[in-house]
PDB file of C-alpha atoms in Angstrom:
ATOM      1  CA  GLN A   9      18.327 -18.645  40.360  1.00 58.00           C
ATOM      2  CA  LYS A  10      16.093 -17.579  37.710  1.00 65.00           C
ATOM      3  CA  GLU A  11      12.443 -19.115  37.985  1.00 87.00           C
ATOM      4  CA  VAL A  12      12.527 -20.714  34.322  1.00 91.00           C
ATOM      5  CA  GLU A  13      16.293 -21.156  32.751  1.00 92.00           C
ATOM      6  CA  GLN A  14      17.010 -22.322  29.470  1.00 93.00           C
ATOM      7  CA  ASN A  15      20.484 -22.140  27.674  1.00 88.00           C
ATOM      8  CA  SER A  16      20.387 -19.134  25.236  1.00 84.00           C
ATOM      9  CA  GLY A  17      22.148 -20.866  22.510  1.00 85.00           C
ATOM     10  CA  PRO A  18      22.349 -20.529  19.770  1.00 92.00           C
ATOM     11  CA  LEU A  19      22.017 -24.294  19.091  1.00 95.00           C
ATOM     12  CA  SER A  20      22.822 -25.310  15.584  1.00 96.00           C
ATOM     13  CA  VAL A  21      21.940 -28.605  14.282  1.00 97.00           C
ATOM     14  CA  PRO A  22      22.261 -30.077  10.745  1.00 97.00           C
ATOM     15  CA  GLU A  23      19.170 -30.512   8.607  1.00 97.00           C
ATOM     16  CA  GLY A  24      17.680 -33.902   9.412  1.00 97.00           C
ATOM     17  CA  ALA A  25      19.279 -34.418  12.542  1.00 97.00           C
ATOM     18  CA  ILE A  26      17.376 -34.351  16.312  1.00 97.00           C
ATOM     19  CA  ALA A  27      17.508 -31.011  18.116  1.00 97.00           C
ATOM     20  CA  SER A  28      17.284 -31.107  21.991  1.00 97.00           C
ATOM     21  CA  LEU A  29      16.065 -28.148  23.865  1.00 97.00           C
ATOM     22  CA  ASN A  30      16.277 -28.044  27.721  1.00 96.00           C
ATOM     23  CA  CYS A  31      14.616 -26.221  30.658  1.00 95.00           C
ATOM     24  CA  THR A  32      14.902 -25.916  34.135  1.00 95.00           C
ATOM     25  CA  TYR A  33      12.582 -24.565  36.756  1.00 94.00           C
ATOM     26  CA  SER A  34      13.079 -23.360  40.418  1.00 92.00           C
ATOM     27  CA  ASP A  35       9.346 -24.039  41.716  1.00 88.00           C
ATOM     28  CA  ARG A  36       8.790 -27.715  42.807  1.00 88.00           C
ATOM     29  CA  GLY A  37       5.190 -27.466  42.940  1.00 87.00           C
ATOM     30  CA  SER A  38       4.934 -26.405  39.298  1.00 88.00           C
ATOM     31  CA  GLN A  39       2.580 -28.594  37.131  1.00 87.00           C
ATOM     32  CA  SER A  40       2.274 -27.475  33.670  1.00 90.00           C
ATOM     33  CA  PHE A  41       4.692 -26.708  31.211  1.00 93.00           C
ATOM     34  CA  PHE A  42       4.331 -25.022  27.771  1.00 93.00           C
ATOM     35  CA  TRP A  43       6.805 -24.961  24.826  1.00 95.00           C
ATOM     36  CA  TYR A  44       6.358 -21.707  22.415  1.00 94.00           C
ATOM     37  CA  ARG A  45       8.005 -20.892  19.231  1.00 96.00           C
ATOM     38  CA  GLN A  46       8.800 -17.497  18.075  1.00 93.00           C
ATOM     39  CA  TYR A  47      10.407 -16.615  14.925  1.00 94.00           C
ATOM     40  CA  SER A  48      12.270 -13.566  14.768  1.00 89.00           C
ATOM     41  CA  GLY A  49      10.105 -10.672  14.744  1.00 86.00           C
ATOM     42  CA  LYS A  50       7.051 -12.618  15.469  1.00 89.00           C
ATOM     43  CA  SER A  51       4.901 -13.729  18.245  1.00 91.00           C
ATOM     44  CA  PRO A  52       5.391 -16.703  20.041  1.00 91.00           C
ATOM     45  CA  GLU A  53       3.143 -19.385  19.092  1.00 92.00           C
ATOM     46  CA  LEU A  54       2.062 -22.580  21.003  1.00 90.00           C
ATOM     47  CA  ILE A  55       3.880 -25.915  20.204  1.00 92.00           C
ATOM     48  CA  MET A  56       3.404 -28.212  22.728  1.00 91.00           C
ATOM     49  CA  PHE A  57       2.050 -28.550  26.398  1.00 90.00           C
ATOM     50  CA  ILE A  58       3.010 -30.960  29.043  1.00 93.00           C
ATOM     51  CA  TYR A  59       1.983 -31.785  32.570  1.00 90.00           C
ATOM     52  CA  SER A  60       2.493 -35.539  33.300  1.00 90.00           C
ATOM     53  CA  ASN A  61       5.874 -37.024  33.796  1.00 93.00           C
ATOM     54  CA  GLY A  62       7.496 -38.838  30.664  1.00 94.00           C
ATOM     55  CA  ASP A  63       7.146 -38.169  27.099  1.00 95.00           C
ATOM     56  CA  LYS A  64       4.632 -36.578  25.105  1.00 94.00           C
ATOM     57  CA  GLU A  65       4.847 -36.822  21.310  1.00 95.00           C
ATOM     58  CA  ASP A  66       3.123 -34.357  18.545  1.00 94.00           C
ATOM     59  CA  GLY A  67       4.411 -35.350  15.183  1.00 96.00           C
ATOM     60  CA  ARG A  68       8.094 -34.600  14.867  1.00 97.00           C
ATOM     61  CA  PHE A  69       7.830 -33.003  18.369  1.00 97.00           C
ATOM     62  CA  THR A  70       8.341 -34.866  21.752  1.00 97.00           C
ATOM     63  CA  ALA A  71       8.099 -32.810  25.167  1.00 96.00           C
ATOM     64  CA  GLN A  72       9.553 -34.868  28.218  1.00 97.00           C
ATOM     65  CA  LEU A  73       8.926 -33.824  31.702  1.00 95.00           C
ATOM     66  CA  ASN A  74      10.717 -34.810  34.918  1.00 95.00           C
ATOM     67  CA  LYS A  75       8.935 -33.287  38.205  1.00 93.00           C
ATOM     68  CA  ALA A  76      11.761 -34.800  40.284  1.00 93.00           C
ATOM     69  CA  SER A  77      14.675 -33.281  38.487  1.00 94.00           C
ATOM     70  CA  GLN A  78      12.591 -30.273  37.678  1.00 94.00           C
ATOM     71  CA  TYR A  79      13.216 -30.284  33.907  1.00 94.00           C
ATOM     72  CA  VAL A  80      11.418 -30.038  30.839  1.00 96.00           C
ATOM     73  CA  SER A  81      12.589 -30.526  27.522  1.00 97.00           C
ATOM     74  CA  LEU A  82      11.727 -30.434  23.604  1.00 97.00           C
ATOM     75  CA  LEU A  83      12.892 -32.943  20.814  1.00 97.00           C
ATOM     76  CA  ILE A  84      12.307 -31.912  17.285  1.00 97.00           C
ATOM     77  CA  ARG A  85      13.132 -35.009  15.116  1.00 98.00           C
ATOM     78  CA  ASP A  86      13.934 -34.587  11.435  1.00 97.00           C
ATOM     79  CA  SER A  87      14.695 -30.782  11.903  1.00 98.00           C
ATOM     80  CA  GLN A  88      14.082 -28.292   9.156  1.00 97.00           C
ATOM     81  CA  PRO A  89      15.451 -25.204   8.293  1.00 97.00           C
ATOM     82  CA  SER A  90      11.821 -23.966   8.904  1.00 96.00           C
ATOM     83  CA  ASP A  91      12.214 -25.052  12.600  1.00 97.00           C
ATOM     84  CA  SER A  92      14.822 -22.061  12.945  1.00 97.00           C
ATOM     85  CA  ALA A  93      13.399 -19.988  15.681  1.00 96.00           C
ATOM     86  CA  THR A  94      13.812 -19.199  19.255  1.00 95.00           C
ATOM     87  CA  TYR A  95      12.006 -21.784  21.596  1.00 96.00           C
ATOM     88  CA  LEU A  96      10.496 -20.738  24.941  1.00 95.00           C
ATOM     89  CA  CYS A  97       9.665 -22.618  27.671  1.00 95.00           C
ATOM     90  CA  ALA A  98       7.071 -21.581  30.047  1.00 93.00           C
ATOM     91  CA  VAL A  99       5.978 -22.669  33.364  1.00 91.00           C
ATOM     92  CA  VAL A 100       2.082 -22.342  33.778  1.00 85.00           C
ATOM     93  CA  GLY A 101       0.336 -20.456  36.434  1.00 75.00           C
ATOM     94  CA  PHE A 102      -1.913 -17.580  36.918  1.00 69.00           C
ATOM     95  CA  LYS A 103       1.141 -15.656  36.131  1.00 75.00           C
ATOM     96  CA  THR A 104       3.274 -17.875  33.593  1.00 83.00           C
ATOM     97  CA  ILE A 105       6.640 -17.650  33.730  1.00 87.00           C
ATOM     98  CA  PHE A 106       8.632 -17.734  30.395  1.00 90.00           C
ATOM     99  CA  GLY A 107      12.300 -18.704  30.148  1.00 91.00           C
ATOM    100  CA  ALA A 108      14.436 -16.343  27.754  1.00 90.00           C
ATOM    101  CA  GLY A 109      14.414 -18.774  25.213  1.00 93.00           C
ATOM    102  CA  THR A 110      16.795 -21.113  22.880  1.00 95.00           C
ATOM    103  CA  ARG A 111      17.749 -19.743  19.781  1.00 95.00           C
ATOM    104  CA  LEU A 112      17.980 -22.812  17.303  1.00 97.00           C
ATOM    105  CA  PHE A 113      19.345 -22.692  13.880  1.00 97.00           C
ATOM    106  CA  VAL A 114      18.805 -25.539  11.460  1.00 97.00           C
ATOM    107  CA  LYS A 115      21.620 -25.595   8.854  1.00 96.00           C
ATOM    108  CA  ALA A 116      20.412 -26.870   5.264  1.00 93.00           C
TER     109      ALA A 116
ATOM    110  CA  GLY B   5     -12.123 -11.646  16.389  1.00 53.00           C
ATOM    111  CA  ALA B   6     -10.257 -14.314  15.000  1.00 75.00           C
ATOM    112  CA  GLY B   7      -7.010 -13.371  16.602  1.00 90.00           C
ATOM    113  CA  VAL B   8      -5.679 -11.102  19.223  1.00 94.00           C
ATOM    114  CA  SER B   9      -5.475  -8.126  17.626  1.00 95.00           C
ATOM    115  CA  GLN B  10      -3.019  -5.215  18.982  1.00 96.00           C
ATOM    116  CA  SER B  11      -2.605  -1.580  17.876  1.00 96.00           C
ATOM    117  CA  PRO B  12      -0.660   0.501  17.300  1.00 97.00           C
ATOM    118  CA  SER B  13       1.565  -1.975  15.770  1.00 95.00           C
ATOM    119  CA  ASN B  14       4.582   0.230  15.993  1.00 96.00           C
ATOM    120  CA  LYS B  15       4.857   3.676  18.255  1.00 97.00           C
ATOM    121  CA  VAL B  16       7.687   6.163  18.304  1.00 98.00           C
ATOM    122  CA  THR B  17       7.326   8.580  21.266  1.00 97.00           C
ATOM    123  CA  GLU B  18       9.348  11.100  22.617  1.00 97.00           C
ATOM    124  CA  LYS B  19      10.812  10.660  26.355  1.00 97.00           C
ATOM    125  CA  GLY B  20       8.411  12.153  28.960  1.00 97.00           C
ATOM    126  CA  LYS B  21       5.377  11.602  26.763  1.00 98.00           C
ATOM    127  CA  ASP B  22       2.390   9.043  27.718  1.00 98.00           C
ATOM    128  CA  VAL B  23       1.567   6.161  25.509  1.00 98.00           C
ATOM    129  CA  GLU B  24      -1.734   3.864  25.075  1.00 98.00           C
ATOM    130  CA  LEU B  25      -1.402   0.311  23.887  1.00 98.00           C
ATOM    131  CA  ARG B  26      -4.792  -1.307  23.214  1.00 97.00           C
ATOM    132  CA  CYS B  27      -5.323  -5.158  22.996  1.00 97.00           C
ATOM    133  CA  ASP B  28      -8.601  -6.823  21.727  1.00 96.00           C
ATOM    134  CA  PRO B  29      -8.556 -10.310  22.924  1.00 94.00           C
ATOM    135  CA  ILE B  30     -10.314 -12.900  21.007  1.00 93.00           C
ATOM    136  CA  SER B  31     -14.239 -13.265  21.700  1.00 91.00           C
ATOM    137  CA  GLY B  32     -15.142 -15.837  24.627  1.00 88.00           C
ATOM    138  CA  HIS B  33     -11.614 -15.586  26.020  1.00 90.00           C
ATOM    139  CA  THR B  34     -11.766 -14.798  29.798  1.00 89.00           C
ATOM    140  CA  ALA B  35      -8.021 -14.152  30.623  1.00 90.00           C
ATOM    141  CA  LEU B  36      -5.977 -11.478  29.479  1.00 93.00           C
ATOM    142  CA  TYR B  37      -2.282 -10.898  29.887  1.00 93.00           C
ATOM    143  CA  TRP B  38       0.537  -8.663  28.987  1.00 96.00           C
ATOM    144  CA  TYR B  39       3.902  -9.145  28.879  1.00 95.00           C
ATOM    145  CA  ARG B  40       6.963  -7.239  27.819  1.00 96.00           C
ATOM    146  CA  GLN B  41       9.779  -8.444  25.355  1.00 93.00           C
ATOM    147  CA  ARG B  42      13.200  -6.258  25.147  1.00 92.00           C
ATOM    148  CA  LEU B  43      15.479  -6.942  22.344  1.00 86.00           C
ATOM    149  CA  GLY B  44      16.845 -10.281  22.507  1.00 79.00           C
ATOM    150  CA  GLN B  45      15.307 -11.049  25.890  1.00 83.00           C
ATOM    151  CA  GLY B  46      12.407 -13.161  27.205  1.00 85.00           C
ATOM    152  CA  LEU B  47       9.168 -12.495  28.163  1.00 90.00           C
ATOM    153  CA  GLU B  48       8.616 -10.467  31.257  1.00 92.00           C
ATOM    154  CA  PHE B  49       5.095 -10.975  32.833  1.00 91.00           C
ATOM    155  CA  LEU B  50       3.188  -7.434  33.330  1.00 95.00           C
ATOM    156  CA  ILE B  51      -0.316  -7.973  34.536  1.00 94.00           C
ATOM    157  CA  TYR B  52      -3.125 -10.662  34.453  1.00 91.00           C
ATOM    158  CA  PHE B  53      -6.929  -9.993  34.223  1.00 92.00           C
ATOM    159  CA  GLN B  54      -9.182 -13.028  34.611  1.00 88.00           C
ATOM    160  CA  GLY B  55     -13.016 -11.997  34.078  1.00 84.00           C
ATOM    161  CA  ASN B  56     -14.306  -9.634  36.625  1.00 83.00           C
ATOM    162  CA  SER B  57     -11.579 -10.615  39.487  1.00 86.00           C
ATOM    163  CA  ALA B  58      -9.009  -7.852  40.715  1.00 88.00           C
ATOM    164  CA  PRO B  59      -6.153  -8.192  38.168  1.00 90.00           C
ATOM    165  CA  ASP B  60      -3.023  -9.414  39.350  1.00 89.00           C
ATOM    166  CA  LYS B  61      -0.486  -6.252  38.800  1.00 92.00           C
ATOM    167  CA  SER B  62       2.528  -8.001  40.525  1.00 89.00           C
ATOM    168  CA  GLY B  63       4.533  -7.655  37.336  1.00 92.00           C
ATOM    169  CA  LEU B  64       4.458  -3.713  36.389  1.00 95.00           C
ATOM    170  CA  PRO B  65       7.399  -2.270  36.901  1.00 94.00           C
ATOM    171  CA  SER B  66       6.798   1.113  38.576  1.00 95.00           C
ATOM    172  CA  ASP B  67       3.902   3.287  39.032  1.00 96.00           C
ATOM    173  CA  ARG B  68       4.362   4.627  35.535  1.00 97.00           C
ATOM    174  CA  PHE B  69       2.513   1.598  34.152  1.00 97.00           C
ATOM    175  CA  SER B  70      -1.176   0.933  34.470  1.00 97.00           C
ATOM    176  CA  ALA B  71      -3.893  -1.114  32.737  1.00 96.00           C
ATOM    177  CA  GLU B  72      -7.227  -1.502  32.758  1.00 95.00           C
ATOM    178  CA  ARG B  73      -9.953  -4.028  31.132  1.00 94.00           C
ATOM    179  CA  THR B  74     -13.617  -3.619  30.920  1.00 85.00           C
ATOM    180  CA  GLY B  75     -15.203  -6.657  31.491  1.00 79.00           C
ATOM    181  CA  GLU B  76     -13.995  -9.417  29.070  1.00 79.00           C
ATOM    182  CA  SER B  77     -13.085  -7.078  26.374  1.00 88.00           C
ATOM    183  CA  VAL B  78     -10.760  -4.745  25.222  1.00 95.00           C
ATOM    184  CA  SER B  79      -7.705  -3.737  27.525  1.00 96.00           C
ATOM    185  CA  THR B  80      -5.467  -0.759  27.742  1.00 97.00           C
ATOM    186  CA  LEU B  81      -1.851  -0.536  28.841  1.00 98.00           C
ATOM    187  CA  THR B  82      -0.824   2.965  29.826  1.00 98.00           C
ATOM    188  CA  ILE B  83       2.769   4.037  30.281  1.00 98.00           C
ATOM    189  CA  GLN B  84       3.088   7.398  31.566  1.00 98.00           C
ATOM    190  CA  ARG B  85       6.334   9.765  31.349  1.00 98.00           C
ATOM    191  CA  THR B  86       7.678   7.195  29.164  1.00 98.00           C
ATOM    192  CA  GLN B  87      11.736   5.980  29.330  1.00 97.00           C
ATOM    193  CA  GLN B  88      14.092   5.020  27.024  1.00 96.00           C
ATOM    194  CA  GLU B  89      14.208   1.796  29.114  1.00 96.00           C
ATOM    195  CA  ASP B  90      10.475   1.135  28.300  1.00 97.00           C
ATOM    196  CA  SER B  91      11.452   0.593  24.636  1.00 97.00           C
ATOM    197  CA  ALA B  92      10.229  -3.027  24.129  1.00 97.00           C
ATOM    198  CA  VAL B  93       7.795  -5.118  22.029  1.00 96.00           C
ATOM    199  CA  TYR B  94       4.693  -5.344  24.480  1.00 97.00           C
ATOM    200  CA  LEU B  95       2.419  -8.221  23.522  1.00 96.00           C
ATOM    201  CA  CYS B  96      -0.876  -9.351  24.945  1.00 96.00           C
ATOM    202  CA  ALA B  97      -2.196 -12.742  25.141  1.00 93.00           C
ATOM    203  CA  SER B  98      -5.826 -14.231  25.767  1.00 92.00           C
ATOM    204  CA  SER B  99      -6.938 -17.538  26.713  1.00 88.00           C
ATOM    205  CA  LEU B 100      -9.979 -19.322  27.055  1.00 85.00           C
ATOM    206  CA  GLY B 101      -9.900 -19.824  30.521  1.00 76.00           C
ATOM    207  CA  SER B 102      -6.954 -21.420  32.889  1.00 69.00           C
ATOM    208  CA  PRO B 103      -3.759 -21.219  31.223  1.00 65.00           C
ATOM    209  CA  THR B 104      -3.217 -24.432  33.143  1.00 65.00           C
ATOM    210  CA  SER B 105      -5.880 -26.204  30.564  1.00 67.00           C
ATOM    211  CA  TYR B 106      -5.537 -23.545  27.651  1.00 71.00           C
ATOM    212  CA  GLY B 107      -2.456 -21.949  26.006  1.00 77.00           C
ATOM    213  CA  TYR B 108      -2.232 -18.405  25.342  1.00 84.00           C
ATOM    214  CA  THR B 109      -2.669 -16.797  21.891  1.00 90.00           C
ATOM    215  CA  PHE B 110      -0.529 -13.866  21.573  1.00 93.00           C
ATOM    216  CA  GLY B 111      -1.233 -10.927  19.339  1.00 94.00           C
ATOM    217  CA  SER B 112       1.401  -9.523  17.117  1.00 93.00           C
ATOM    218  CA  GLY B 113       2.622  -6.841  19.621  1.00 95.00           C
ATOM    219  CA  THR B 114       3.434  -3.176  19.802  1.00 97.00           C
ATOM    220  CA  ARG B 115       7.044  -2.078  19.098  1.00 96.00           C
ATOM    221  CA  LEU B 116       7.335   0.904  21.475  1.00 98.00           C
ATOM    222  CA  THR B 117      10.330   3.008  20.971  1.00 97.00           C
ATOM    223  CA  VAL B 118      11.145   5.768  23.284  1.00 97.00           C
ATOM    224  CA  VAL B 119      13.575   8.266  21.825  1.00 96.00           C
TER     225      VAL B 119
END
């Protein structure tokens, strides 16, 4: 079992819809999680972090964490074509482990 | 500097040659990481430096790979006797302190092509 698993996609949603990106992790002791966005040919950029169970909202983005079920998700409301990118889930530690990413495509 | 700077941005090398990749972290960032990203793949951890502590080298794929960092400044990643499977984007990231509290800032990467 991979340490961090994400559906590779592509996930295709129409403009204005909610995009839901999911991530599961194997280390039950993991405490902190990041979501990174990576545009094609570019470096990853941090968009959100979460370490408490529940929801964390930042603008159009909501991160959700359920430690009992070992999953973390990212919701993007009112999706825009500019949100089209690969979204990487990361389980934070001194050796942060990244998932392979989910490609999101927002259709105009 | 304002961001994490990596050089060169692109490197094409012949199989068997040695290459050296450079990373200049954000000033004041004590933590520095190297990751490798093959085409269409996720990020593969290579090595982690934190201040003057011994680096975590557990991600280095073979003894052809080595990295150094002097204090809290520039780091170099060296790949000896390059192989075609070494072709990838090598990303450097730095962090102000514990990655639990601070996110990473990534450099723009070095695209390595071994021919």
